[in-house]
Structures are given as structure tokens and as C-alpha cells.
Amino acid sequence: MDRTRSVKLGLGVWALIVALLSLAVLTFLPSPYVIQRPGPVYNTLGTAAGADGEKVPLISVKGAETFETAGSLDLTTVQVVGNRERTPSWFELALAWSDSSRAVVPLDSVFPEGVTTEQRDERNSAMMVDSQHEATAAALGELGYDTGAQVTVVEPAADSPADGVLEADDVISAIGGVEVTSITQLRKAVQDAAGAPVSLTVLRGGEEKQVEVTPQKHTEGDVTTWLIGVSLRTEYHFPIDVTIQLDNVGGPSAGMMFALGIIDTLTPGELNGGKDVAGTGTIDAAGTVGPIGGIRQKLYGARDAGADYFLAPESNCADVVGHVPSGLTVISTSTLEESLSALEVIADGGDVDSLPTCTK
């Protein structure tokens, strides 16, 4: 019996040694994953560090009367731990898997193959600039300003229906005789044509021209879309000067909170009633709120920053259900108008439970 116990003990010791050695190896082995965690939270009604490190208003306006604000309208961010040059170890991943405020995601979903970290940062910076323009257009449009929107051709794709018909810097002013005021409207009109030729009115070099493009069918899975094969941008001529100062943050997900911050700055009273509200969501000039990534981490970031309420895109609700940290009330929204209505209820001390939320 003593020898049997001795053998079992020896095997147990060796098993423990092997396990510890394996854990040590895994600690240093690279992995095909990165970690998402809550990032900094910024109050759009407050200040941020400028290029010289000095604090400046996150949103500043020239050319219109502005008003005092209170409380917070926080935009939330996500930090990524790891990149293609250095991925988290398996030990770090194990710790992240056990933390509800973090997420372990495939490396390729954040850093696509063939895209460097610098290229990703440049793309995110460009998306942030576009987001600020769209947010400004949505806010000023909501307040009744004419934003002078123009849909401009960046470049037609080679061998596409637009190749040889449209040119870079063409301004598409109408489709089928209907004035074009947004890229979303133009794309919808193309889809509605269902493959039939579409007539476009374009301004080229100061001259108006009529051109015709026949959309091309594109099928991906069960989804069919019609494409004319052109990249577009929206240019605005804002009647007032809105400046958003926020360095070292990229992507389009702050759009809705930028728009709310601009509206609060330009209107009397306080949209939030002086309370602490956070949120996220892309936005376009028409005020449509779109989905974003990393919403679970943003919920925790908002709660940790002291927010009591969180405005979440309705299209992200599937990722919200079951992951709301204690003490945070989530309100779902799909448009800027719905977000403003929710803030009105919060400000008035109304029945927040009656507002739409994310459910199974």
C-alpha cells in the first residue's frame, strides 16, 4: 500500500510540474486573439486635451448663440489590448475570459490581414472626421439650419457601371429628377430601381449634365443589392462653425453623442436635466442611429464613469441583453429624434421605465 501511495504521489507531483510548465509556456506563447476592454469616457459638454495638451472645450461653436450646460452627455470608447506585432498571451486571455467587462475577439476581426496598425489608425481617424461632419449635419438639421449637403463622387470603380460615366469630383444633385441630399437617399433610390437604368443630374466643372447608369446586381448570401460602382462623400456648407476637439480617438461610434452635445450647446436649458447620461452609436445627416462594436465594454465604461443612463443603438440590443452592469439604465434608440425624446423624459424626471429598452 505504501509503495502504491508513493507511486501515485510521484505521478501527482509530475502532473503538477507538467501543468505548471505548460502554464509557463502558455504565458509567453502568442495567440490569434486580442482583448477589448472599457476605454476612456469623454463628456461632450466638457473639455478635452488639445494638441498642445491644454484643456479646450470638446465642442465649441462660432457664429451662433450658445448656452450653459450641466451634467454629462458622455461618449464611450473601447481599448484594444494587442495588435499584429504583439498579441496577448494565453494567460492574459484567461484572465480576460473571466472578466465580464472584457471580451476576447479574433485578431483578424480587429486587425485584418494585410492591414498594418498604422493603416488601421489612419482609417479610424478618417472615420472619426466623417462622424463629426455627419453629427454636425444631423444636429444643425434638427435645429432647422440648412447644411448645404452635396453628394460628391470620390472615384468610380474600374469596370463598374459608373466607369466612364461618372468622374471624380462630380456632384450628384438629382436622381430621376428628385434632389439628392444624402448618400443614404441616393443608395435607396438605386435599390428601388431594382436594376433599371437611373438618370443622374451631375455638376461637373460648373456645368450641369444628365447621365444614365445601369446598376449591377450583387448577391451575398440571401441579400441582393444593386450597385453603380462609385465611392461617394458628402460635403457640407455649414452656416455656423462647429469644432469638435478630441484627439487619439478613432472610428464613427461617437456620432450620436456628438450630435446631442451640439444641440445642447445651441439650445437653452439642459437636454439631460443636469443628469449623467452616456451613450454610443453612429449617426448620419438624416439622424439615423447605427450599430457599433464593443458595446458591452462601453456599458461598463459608462457605469464606471458615473453614468446613470445609457443610450444604446436599437441594432445593438442583442449584444446588450444580459450584459448590463448593475446601476445602469439602458434606453434603446434608432434615431436622433428618439434620443432627444428619451432625454426629455430623463430631464423632466418622467417615467424612464416607459422608454424603449433592450429585451430578449
Tab-separated table of C-alpha atoms in Angstrom:
chain	number	residue	atom	x	y	z
A	1	MET	CA	0.000	0.000	0.000
A	2	ASP	CA	2.831	2.362	0.905
A	3	ARG	CA	4.507	1.749	-2.442
A	4	THR	CA	1.220	2.327	-4.290
A	5	ARG	CA	0.705	5.601	-2.446
A	6	SER	CA	4.284	6.581	-3.242
A	7	VAL	CA	3.793	5.885	-6.951
A	8	LYS	CA	0.513	7.849	-7.013
A	9	LEU	CA	2.135	10.728	-5.168
A	10	GLY	CA	5.022	10.752	-7.600
A	11	LEU	CA	2.672	10.767	-10.589
A	12	GLY	CA	0.705	13.588	-8.992
A	13	VAL	CA	3.850	15.659	-8.475
A	14	TRP	CA	4.918	15.103	-12.084
A	15	ALA	CA	1.441	16.021	-13.322
A	16	LEU	CA	1.607	19.245	-11.307
A	17	ILE	CA	5.075	20.027	-12.683
A	18	VAL	CA	3.896	19.424	-16.252
A	19	ALA	CA	0.838	21.625	-15.676
A	20	LEU	CA	2.963	24.434	-14.247
A	21	LEU	CA	5.451	24.173	-17.107
A	22	SER	CA	2.582	24.228	-19.641
A	23	LEU	CA	1.127	27.304	-17.955
A	24	ALA	CA	4.526	28.986	-18.043
A	25	VAL	CA	4.865	28.227	-21.761
A	26	LEU	CA	1.351	29.468	-22.496
A	27	THR	CA	2.140	32.690	-20.643
A	28	PHE	CA	4.657	33.613	-23.324
A	29	LEU	CA	3.134	31.994	-26.430
A	30	PRO	CA	1.428	34.432	-28.839
A	31	SER	CA	-2.266	33.960	-29.560
A	32	PRO	CA	-4.596	34.708	-32.502
A	33	TYR	CA	-6.757	36.962	-30.303
A	34	VAL	CA	-6.897	40.473	-28.863
A	35	ILE	CA	-8.739	41.801	-25.827
A	36	GLN	CA	-11.341	44.551	-25.795
A	37	ARG	CA	-11.792	46.466	-22.537
A	38	PRO	CA	-13.562	49.678	-21.476
A	39	GLY	CA	-11.748	52.760	-22.713
A	40	PRO	CA	-11.816	56.407	-21.618
A	41	VAL	CA	-15.139	58.232	-21.364
A	42	TYR	CA	-15.432	61.825	-22.616
A	43	ASN	CA	-18.129	64.326	-21.723
A	44	THR	CA	-19.187	66.085	-24.931
A	45	LEU	CA	-20.309	69.007	-22.757
A	46	GLY	CA	-16.893	69.240	-21.095
A	47	THR	CA	-13.283	69.689	-22.123
A	48	ALA	CA	-10.586	67.573	-23.731
A	49	ALA	CA	-6.850	67.922	-24.167
A	50	GLY	CA	-5.879	69.879	-27.277
A	51	ALA	CA	-2.862	69.265	-29.493
A	52	ASP	CA	-0.670	71.224	-27.053
A	53	GLY	CA	-2.030	69.378	-24.035
A	54	GLU	CA	-4.116	72.325	-22.837
A	55	LYS	CA	-7.770	71.757	-21.944
A	56	VAL	CA	-10.207	73.075	-24.548
A	57	PRO	CA	-13.978	72.667	-24.956
A	58	LEU	CA	-14.719	69.326	-26.627
A	59	ILE	CA	-17.414	71.131	-28.639
A	60	SER	CA	-17.080	74.811	-29.482
A	61	VAL	CA	-19.324	76.951	-31.690
A	62	LYS	CA	-18.764	80.242	-33.507
A	63	GLY	CA	-21.413	82.217	-35.352
A	64	ALA	CA	-24.367	81.366	-33.102
A	65	GLU	CA	-25.512	81.931	-29.541
A	66	THR	CA	-24.520	79.179	-27.104
A	67	PHE	CA	-25.938	78.279	-23.697
A	68	GLU	CA	-24.718	76.871	-20.393
A	69	THR	CA	-24.959	73.117	-19.925
A	70	ALA	CA	-24.759	70.802	-16.914
A	71	GLY	CA	-24.395	67.128	-16.126
A	72	SER	CA	-22.841	64.971	-18.815
A	73	LEU	CA	-23.503	63.535	-22.248
A	74	ASP	CA	-20.669	61.025	-22.330
A	75	LEU	CA	-19.292	59.286	-25.373
A	76	THR	CA	-17.760	55.903	-24.600
A	77	THR	CA	-14.774	54.141	-26.124
A	78	VAL	CA	-13.141	50.728	-26.265
A	79	GLN	CA	-9.443	49.968	-25.842
A	80	VAL	CA	-7.846	47.055	-27.657
A	81	VAL	CA	-5.072	45.136	-25.912
A	82	GLY	CA	-2.750	43.649	-28.530
A	83	ASN	CA	-2.098	44.002	-32.240
A	84	ARG	CA	-0.396	42.069	-35.030
A	85	GLU	CA	3.023	42.976	-33.679
A	86	ARG	CA	2.229	41.780	-30.162
A	87	THR	CA	-0.802	39.664	-29.255
A	88	PRO	CA	-1.883	38.941	-25.655
A	89	SER	CA	-0.531	35.781	-24.051
A	90	TRP	CA	-2.826	32.869	-23.268
A	91	PHE	CA	-2.522	33.743	-19.588
A	92	GLU	CA	-3.803	37.285	-20.290
A	93	LEU	CA	-6.644	35.797	-22.330
A	94	ALA	CA	-7.609	33.502	-19.456
A	95	LEU	CA	-7.864	36.498	-17.136
A	96	ALA	CA	-9.940	38.407	-19.713
A	97	TRP	CA	-12.334	35.467	-20.224
A	98	SER	CA	-13.161	35.603	-16.519
A	99	ASP	CA	-13.865	39.377	-16.580
A	100	SER	CA	-17.383	40.328	-17.734
A	101	SER	CA	-16.213	43.824	-18.705
A	102	ARG	CA	-13.754	42.424	-21.260
A	103	ALA	CA	-14.082	40.454	-24.468
A	104	VAL	CA	-11.681	38.145	-26.292
A	105	VAL	CA	-12.081	38.520	-30.063
A	106	PRO	CA	-10.208	37.099	-33.078
A	107	LEU	CA	-7.205	39.149	-34.164
A	108	ASP	CA	-8.408	39.278	-37.788
A	109	SER	CA	-11.718	40.897	-36.780
A	110	VAL	CA	-9.877	43.958	-35.413
A	111	PHE	CA	-6.639	43.918	-37.418
A	112	PRO	CA	-7.429	42.446	-40.877
A	113	GLU	CA	-4.711	40.514	-42.650
A	114	GLY	CA	-2.561	42.804	-44.780
A	115	VAL	CA	-3.558	45.963	-42.885
A	116	THR	CA	-0.883	47.482	-40.667
A	117	THR	CA	-1.616	49.089	-37.308
A	118	GLU	CA	-0.733	52.466	-38.837
A	119	GLN	CA	-3.165	51.934	-41.713
A	120	ARG	CA	-5.917	50.915	-39.281
A	121	ASP	CA	-5.280	54.043	-37.184
A	122	GLU	CA	-5.413	56.246	-40.298
A	123	ARG	CA	-8.698	54.666	-41.370
A	124	ASN	CA	-10.194	55.125	-37.903
A	125	SER	CA	-9.078	58.762	-37.841
A	126	ALA	CA	-10.769	59.371	-41.188
A	127	MET	CA	-13.945	57.709	-39.920
A	128	MET	CA	-13.875	59.948	-36.852
A	129	VAL	CA	-13.676	63.069	-39.032
A	130	ASP	CA	-16.584	61.844	-41.165
A	131	SER	CA	-18.534	61.076	-37.991
A	132	GLN	CA	-18.048	64.630	-36.742
A	133	HIS	CA	-19.284	66.078	-40.035
A	134	GLU	CA	-22.356	63.812	-40.060
A	135	ALA	CA	-23.079	64.611	-36.410
A	136	THR	CA	-22.864	68.336	-37.095
A	137	ALA	CA	-25.163	67.981	-40.105
A	138	ALA	CA	-27.671	65.919	-38.094
A	139	ALA	CA	-27.653	68.384	-35.173
A	140	LEU	CA	-27.961	71.512	-37.302
A	141	GLY	CA	-30.614	69.873	-39.468
A	142	GLU	CA	-32.612	69.034	-36.327
A	143	LEU	CA	-32.372	72.701	-35.315
A	144	GLY	CA	-33.629	73.899	-38.694
A	145	TYR	CA	-30.360	75.023	-40.290
A	146	ASP	CA	-29.648	74.479	-43.985
A	147	THR	CA	-26.454	72.417	-44.123
A	148	GLY	CA	-25.929	72.725	-47.872
A	149	ALA	CA	-25.298	68.995	-48.331
A	150	GLN	CA	-23.731	67.872	-51.607
A	151	VAL	CA	-23.050	64.249	-52.594
A	152	THR	CA	-19.732	64.153	-54.428
A	153	VAL	CA	-18.026	61.351	-56.350
A	154	VAL	CA	-14.686	60.302	-54.882
A	155	GLU	CA	-13.851	57.795	-57.600
A	156	PRO	CA	-15.732	55.368	-59.868
A	157	ALA	CA	-14.563	51.747	-59.604
A	158	ALA	CA	-12.809	50.258	-62.608
A	159	ASP	CA	-15.073	48.203	-64.897
A	160	SER	CA	-18.146	49.227	-62.903
A	161	PRO	CA	-21.375	50.699	-64.352
A	162	ALA	CA	-20.146	54.177	-63.312
A	163	ASP	CA	-16.756	53.772	-65.011
A	164	GLY	CA	-16.586	56.193	-67.924
A	165	VAL	CA	-19.906	57.782	-66.958
A	166	LEU	CA	-19.115	59.489	-63.659
A	167	GLU	CA	-15.879	61.274	-62.802
A	168	ALA	CA	-14.075	62.216	-59.596
A	169	ASP	CA	-15.495	65.430	-58.040
A	170	ASP	CA	-18.821	65.141	-59.891
A	171	VAL	CA	-21.604	66.488	-57.680
A	172	ILE	CA	-24.726	64.304	-57.954
A	173	SER	CA	-27.548	66.786	-57.493
A	174	ALA	CA	-30.538	64.643	-58.502
A	175	ILE	CA	-31.620	61.104	-59.339
A	176	GLY	CA	-34.672	60.608	-61.512
A	177	GLY	CA	-35.372	64.322	-61.214
A	178	VAL	CA	-35.504	64.173	-57.382
A	179	GLU	CA	-32.992	66.324	-55.487
A	180	VAL	CA	-30.240	64.326	-53.761
A	181	THR	CA	-29.409	65.478	-50.239
A	182	SER	CA	-27.658	62.411	-48.790
A	183	ILE	CA	-25.755	59.280	-49.757
A	184	THR	CA	-28.383	57.191	-47.971
A	185	GLN	CA	-31.130	58.687	-50.135
A	186	LEU	CA	-29.122	58.092	-53.316
A	187	ARG	CA	-28.423	54.452	-52.438
A	188	LYS	CA	-32.087	53.830	-51.636
A	189	ALA	CA	-33.145	55.248	-54.996
A	190	VAL	CA	-30.678	52.935	-56.737
A	191	GLN	CA	-32.062	49.940	-54.809
A	192	ASP	CA	-35.639	50.941	-55.612
A	193	ALA	CA	-34.770	50.966	-59.317
A	194	ALA	CA	-34.044	47.207	-58.982
A	195	GLY	CA	-31.612	47.125	-61.896
A	196	ALA	CA	-33.372	49.581	-64.201
A	197	PRO	CA	-31.232	52.435	-65.585
A	198	VAL	CA	-31.151	55.508	-63.354
A	199	SER	CA	-30.884	59.088	-64.601
A	200	LEU	CA	-28.439	61.261	-62.663
A	201	THR	CA	-28.055	65.027	-62.761
A	202	VAL	CA	-24.424	65.927	-62.100
A	203	LEU	CA	-22.489	69.161	-61.800
A	204	ARG	CA	-19.098	68.835	-63.486
A	205	GLY	CA	-16.761	71.800	-63.734
A	206	GLY	CA	-19.641	74.170	-63.107
A	207	GLU	CA	-21.808	72.686	-65.860
A	208	GLU	CA	-24.925	70.571	-65.365
A	209	LYS	CA	-25.044	67.247	-67.209
A	210	GLN	CA	-27.510	64.375	-67.485
A	211	VAL	CA	-26.041	60.878	-67.406
A	212	GLU	CA	-27.521	57.394	-67.187
A	213	VAL	CA	-26.158	54.452	-65.214
A	214	THR	CA	-27.460	50.880	-65.157
A	215	PRO	CA	-26.915	49.346	-61.680
A	216	GLN	CA	-25.205	45.983	-61.400
A	217	LYS	CA	-26.645	43.136	-59.336
A	218	HIS	CA	-24.591	41.976	-56.343
A	219	THR	CA	-25.624	38.958	-54.266
A	220	GLU	CA	-24.077	37.972	-50.964
A	221	GLY	CA	-25.817	35.056	-49.258
A	222	ASP	CA	-29.529	35.809	-49.304
A	223	VAL	CA	-29.002	39.558	-49.701
A	224	THR	CA	-29.193	41.194	-53.129
A	225	THR	CA	-28.105	44.785	-53.702
A	226	TRP	CA	-27.788	46.968	-56.773
A	227	LEU	CA	-24.549	48.895	-57.218
A	228	ILE	CA	-23.416	51.605	-59.613
A	229	GLY	CA	-19.799	51.164	-58.513
A	230	VAL	CA	-18.764	54.505	-57.117
A	231	SER	CA	-17.347	55.758	-53.836
A	232	LEU	CA	-19.006	58.896	-52.502
A	233	ARG	CA	-18.576	61.570	-49.867
A	234	THR	CA	-20.948	64.199	-48.542
A	235	GLU	CA	-19.716	67.769	-48.430
A	236	TYR	CA	-21.474	70.336	-46.268
A	237	HIS	CA	-21.536	74.106	-46.140
A	238	PHE	CA	-22.445	74.749	-42.528
A	239	PRO	CA	-23.886	78.187	-41.711
A	240	ILE	CA	-22.093	78.218	-38.346
A	241	ASP	CA	-18.662	76.973	-37.293
A	242	VAL	CA	-18.776	73.848	-35.087
A	243	THR	CA	-15.424	72.497	-33.904
A	244	ILE	CA	-15.042	69.134	-32.174
A	245	GLN	CA	-11.720	68.676	-30.382
A	246	LEU	CA	-10.945	65.053	-29.498
A	247	ASP	CA	-7.530	63.575	-30.237
A	248	ASN	CA	-6.451	59.935	-30.049
A	249	VAL	CA	-9.968	58.574	-30.554
A	250	GLY	CA	-10.987	56.985	-33.845
A	251	GLY	CA	-13.965	55.377	-35.523
A	252	PRO	CA	-17.542	56.530	-36.142
A	253	SER	CA	-19.266	55.384	-32.956
A	254	ALA	CA	-19.321	58.768	-31.159
A	255	GLY	CA	-21.567	60.360	-33.781
A	256	MET	CA	-24.846	60.341	-31.874
A	257	MET	CA	-23.309	61.752	-28.683
A	258	PHE	CA	-21.558	64.490	-30.685
A	259	ALA	CA	-24.919	65.457	-32.203
A	260	LEU	CA	-26.599	65.585	-28.790
A	261	GLY	CA	-23.741	67.670	-27.373
A	262	ILE	CA	-24.003	70.162	-30.241
A	263	ILE	CA	-27.774	70.515	-29.801
A	264	ASP	CA	-27.416	71.019	-26.038
A	265	THR	CA	-24.772	73.697	-26.621
A	266	LEU	CA	-27.004	75.570	-29.069
A	267	THR	CA	-30.282	75.431	-27.117
A	268	PRO	CA	-31.430	76.938	-23.805
A	269	GLY	CA	-31.736	74.648	-20.811
A	270	GLU	CA	-30.203	71.241	-20.348
A	271	LEU	CA	-31.141	68.280	-22.531
A	272	ASN	CA	-30.254	65.866	-19.749
A	273	GLY	CA	-31.746	67.894	-16.900
A	274	GLY	CA	-28.264	68.144	-15.412
A	275	LYS	CA	-28.041	64.354	-15.050
A	276	ASP	CA	-25.302	61.961	-16.157
A	277	VAL	CA	-26.115	60.233	-19.432
A	278	ALA	CA	-23.794	58.191	-21.638
A	279	GLY	CA	-24.293	56.515	-24.983
A	280	THR	CA	-22.929	55.390	-28.292
A	281	GLY	CA	-23.975	54.957	-31.908
A	282	THR	CA	-23.089	56.131	-35.369
A	283	ILE	CA	-25.230	58.794	-36.964
A	284	ASP	CA	-25.851	60.109	-40.447
A	285	ALA	CA	-27.071	63.518	-41.559
A	286	ALA	CA	-30.664	62.272	-41.554
A	287	GLY	CA	-30.374	61.423	-37.852
A	288	THR	CA	-30.348	57.638	-38.211
A	289	VAL	CA	-28.504	55.945	-35.333
A	290	GLY	CA	-26.478	52.896	-36.357
A	291	PRO	CA	-24.719	49.970	-34.643
A	292	ILE	CA	-21.216	49.992	-33.222
A	293	GLY	CA	-18.710	47.477	-31.854
A	294	GLY	CA	-17.695	46.752	-28.283
A	295	ILE	CA	-20.957	47.857	-26.694
A	296	ARG	CA	-20.554	45.582	-23.673
A	297	GLN	CA	-17.267	47.262	-22.797
A	298	LYS	CA	-18.861	50.669	-23.326
A	299	LEU	CA	-21.659	49.830	-20.896
A	300	TYR	CA	-19.138	49.068	-18.177
A	301	GLY	CA	-17.075	52.142	-19.038
A	302	ALA	CA	-20.172	54.323	-18.721
A	303	ARG	CA	-21.156	52.789	-15.375
A	304	ASP	CA	-17.630	53.199	-14.007
A	305	ALA	CA	-17.622	56.866	-15.114
A	306	GLY	CA	-20.755	57.546	-13.061
A	307	ALA	CA	-23.467	57.498	-15.733
A	308	ASP	CA	-26.980	56.558	-14.633
A	309	TYR	CA	-28.462	56.199	-18.128
A	310	PHE	CA	-27.120	54.779	-21.391
A	311	LEU	CA	-28.466	55.417	-24.908
A	312	ALA	CA	-27.799	52.271	-26.965
A	313	PRO	CA	-28.454	51.726	-30.678
A	314	GLU	CA	-31.502	49.511	-31.131
A	315	SER	CA	-29.497	47.468	-33.640
A	316	ASN	CA	-27.046	46.536	-30.855
A	317	CYS	CA	-29.712	45.250	-28.466
A	318	ALA	CA	-28.831	41.583	-28.995
A	319	ASP	CA	-25.389	42.311	-27.522
A	320	VAL	CA	-26.820	44.365	-24.659
A	321	VAL	CA	-29.321	41.888	-23.200
A	322	GLY	CA	-27.849	40.081	-20.215
A	323	HIS	CA	-24.762	42.295	-20.088
A	324	VAL	CA	-25.997	45.493	-18.427
A	325	PRO	CA	-23.946	46.307	-15.316
A	326	SER	CA	-25.816	46.981	-12.095
A	327	GLY	CA	-26.892	50.589	-11.602
A	328	LEU	CA	-27.143	51.485	-15.298
A	329	THR	CA	-30.454	52.001	-17.127
A	330	VAL	CA	-30.287	51.276	-20.864
A	331	ILE	CA	-32.586	53.038	-23.329
A	332	SER	CA	-32.626	51.858	-26.934
A	333	THR	CA	-32.761	54.326	-29.805
A	334	SER	CA	-32.690	54.253	-33.590
A	335	THR	CA	-32.869	57.964	-34.417
A	336	LEU	CA	-31.660	61.297	-33.087
A	337	GLU	CA	-35.276	62.288	-32.514
A	338	GLU	CA	-35.836	59.228	-30.281
A	339	SER	CA	-32.692	60.081	-28.314
A	340	LEU	CA	-33.932	63.634	-27.767
A	341	SER	CA	-37.316	62.328	-26.608
A	342	ALA	CA	-35.594	59.997	-24.129
A	343	LEU	CA	-33.514	62.865	-22.761
A	344	GLU	CA	-36.652	64.949	-22.326
A	345	VAL	CA	-38.176	62.232	-20.122
A	346	ILE	CA	-34.953	61.940	-18.115
A	347	ALA	CA	-34.682	65.721	-17.708
A	348	ASP	CA	-38.295	66.061	-16.567
A	349	GLY	CA	-37.982	63.220	-14.054
A	350	GLY	CA	-40.583	61.255	-16.001
A	351	ASP	CA	-41.237	57.544	-16.222
A	352	VAL	CA	-37.961	56.243	-17.635
A	353	ASP	CA	-39.290	52.670	-17.400
A	354	SER	CA	-41.782	53.552	-20.140
A	355	LEU	CA	-38.964	54.245	-22.610
A	356	PRO	CA	-37.867	51.521	-25.049
A	357	THR	CA	-35.092	49.270	-23.813
A	358	CYS	CA	-33.306	46.134	-24.951
A	359	THR	CA	-35.198	42.932	-24.247
A	360	LYS	CA	-34.857	39.317	-25.364
